[in-house]
Amino acid sequence: MEFSLVLPVFMMLLLGMLTGGLAYSRKLSVAQGAREGARYGATLPITAALPVDTWLTRVANVTIASSDAELAADRPGQALCVAHVASSGTARSRQQTGTTVSFADAPCIVDDGRAGETRVQVVARRSSRLEVLLFSRDLDLSSRAVARFEAQ
């Protein structure tokens, strides 16, 4: 009798811990991808052989690969922005939402607190879901990273 009363509560806790753990693991992967992408972009020089748009694509690819595929185009709610911001404030960015890729002359983060230096910005996002037997909640897992551009 007691077991039948405790079972629903136990199952809610168990399912909540499982889906919460998966969401936390995804969040860590998204953060890892953003950090690694910013680090990689900070050391990858922009040259005549590697123009800015190609550079942005390479940094985005490293970001996706470093996230354990949590930022792959087929993931729900996936969005990725990579930007190169010059010390003058001019920027070039690559935005990807799902399979749609576009380039723009705007930063990913408007005020990152690093005005006056050339930098790399990476903003990564994907969605996840927290399930607890009686209810569920959509989660927005996002991370941002900024690194000083050192490859002159």
C-alpha positions in Angstrom: 0.0 0.0 0.0 2.8 2.5 1.0 4.7 1.6 -2.2 1.8 2.5 -4.4 1.6 5.9 -2.7 5.3 6.6 -2.9 5.8 5.3 -6.5 4.5 8.3 -8.4 6.6 10.7 -6.3 9.7 8.5 -6.8 9.1 8.3 -10.5 8.8 12.1 -10.8 12.0 12.6 -8.9 13.8 9.9 -11.0 12.6 11.3 -14.3 13.4 14.9 -13.2 16.9 14.0 -12.2 17.5 12.1 -15.4 16.3 14.9 -17.7 17.9 17.6 -15.6 21.2 15.8 -15.8 20.9 15.5 -19.5 20.1 19.2 -19.8 23.1 20.1 -17.6 25.4 18.0 -19.7 24.1 19.7 -22.9 24.7 23.1 -21.2 28.3 22.2 -20.4 28.8 21.0 -24.0 27.4 24.3 -25.4 29.7 26.3 -23.1 32.7 24.2 -24.0 32.0 24.7 -27.7 31.7 28.5 -27.3 34.9 28.7 -25.3 36.9 26.5 -27.7 35.6 28.4 -30.7 36.6 31.8 -29.2 40.1 30.4 -28.3 40.6 29.0 -31.8 39.5 32.2 -33.5 41.8 34.2 -31.3 44.8 32.4 -32.7 43.7 31.9 -36.3 45.1 34.7 -38.5 43.0 36.4 -41.2 45.0 36.5 -44.4 44.5 37.0 -48.1 44.3 33.2 -48.4 41.8 33.1 -45.5 39.4 36.0 -45.8 37.1 37.0 -43.0 34.0 35.1 -44.2 36.0 31.9 -44.6 37.7 32.5 -41.2 34.2 32.9 -39.6 33.1 29.6 -41.1 36.2 27.8 -39.8 35.7 29.2 -36.3 32.0 28.2 -36.4 32.9 24.6 -37.5 35.4 24.3 -34.6 32.8 25.6 -32.2 30.3 23.0 -33.4 32.9 20.2 -33.3 34.0 21.2 -29.8 30.4 21.0 -28.4 30.1 17.2 -28.8 27.6 17.9 -31.7 25.2 19.7 -29.3 25.4 22.7 -31.7 24.9 20.7 -34.9 22.3 22.1 -37.3 19.9 19.3 -36.6 19.6 20.0 -32.8 16.4 21.7 -31.6 16.7 25.4 -31.1 20.3 25.6 -32.4 21.7 29.0 -33.0 25.3 30.1 -33.4 26.9 33.5 -34.0 30.6 34.0 -34.5 32.0 37.6 -35.0 35.3 39.3 -35.6 35.2 42.8 -34.1 38.0 45.2 -34.9 39.4 47.6 -32.4 37.6 50.4 -34.3 34.3 48.7 -33.6 33.6 47.5 -37.1 32.4 43.9 -37.1 31.7 41.0 -39.4 29.6 38.1 -38.1 28.3 34.7 -39.2 24.9 33.6 -37.9 23.6 30.1 -38.1 20.1 29.0 -37.1 19.5 25.4 -38.0 20.8 25.0 -41.6 20.3 28.7 -42.5 23.6 30.6 -42.6 23.9 34.4 -43.1 26.7 37.0 -42.8 26.3 40.5 -41.4 28.3 43.6 -40.5 27.3 43.5 -36.9 28.7 42.0 -33.7 27.2 39.0 -31.9 27.3 40.9 -28.5 26.7 44.6 -28.7 28.5 45.6 -25.5 31.0 43.0 -24.4 33.0 45.4 -22.2 36.1 45.1 -24.4 35.9 48.2 -26.6 39.2 49.3 -28.1 40.6 45.9 -28.8 40.2 43.4 -31.6 38.3 40.4 -30.4 36.4 37.3 -31.3 32.8 36.8 -30.1 31.0 33.5 -30.0 27.3 33.1 -28.9 25.9 29.6 -28.9 22.4 28.4 -28.0 20.2 25.4 -28.2 17.0 24.3 -26.5 16.4 21.3 -24.2 13.4 20.0 -22.2 13.0 19.2 -18.6 10.5 16.4 -18.0 8.9 15.7 -14.6 6.1 13.2 -14.9 3.3 15.7 -14.4 4.8 18.7 -16.1 7.6 19.7 -18.5 9.5 22.9 -19.2 11.5 24.1 -22.2 15.0 25.3 -21.4 17.2 27.7 -23.3 20.8 26.6 -23.0 23.1 29.4 -24.1 26.7 30.5 -23.6 28.9 33.3 -24.8 32.6 33.7 -25.0 34.9 36.6 -25.9 38.6 36.4 -26.6 41.2 39.0 -27.6 42.3 38.5 -31.2 46.0 37.7 -31.0 46.8 36.5 -34.5 47.8 39.7 -36.2 
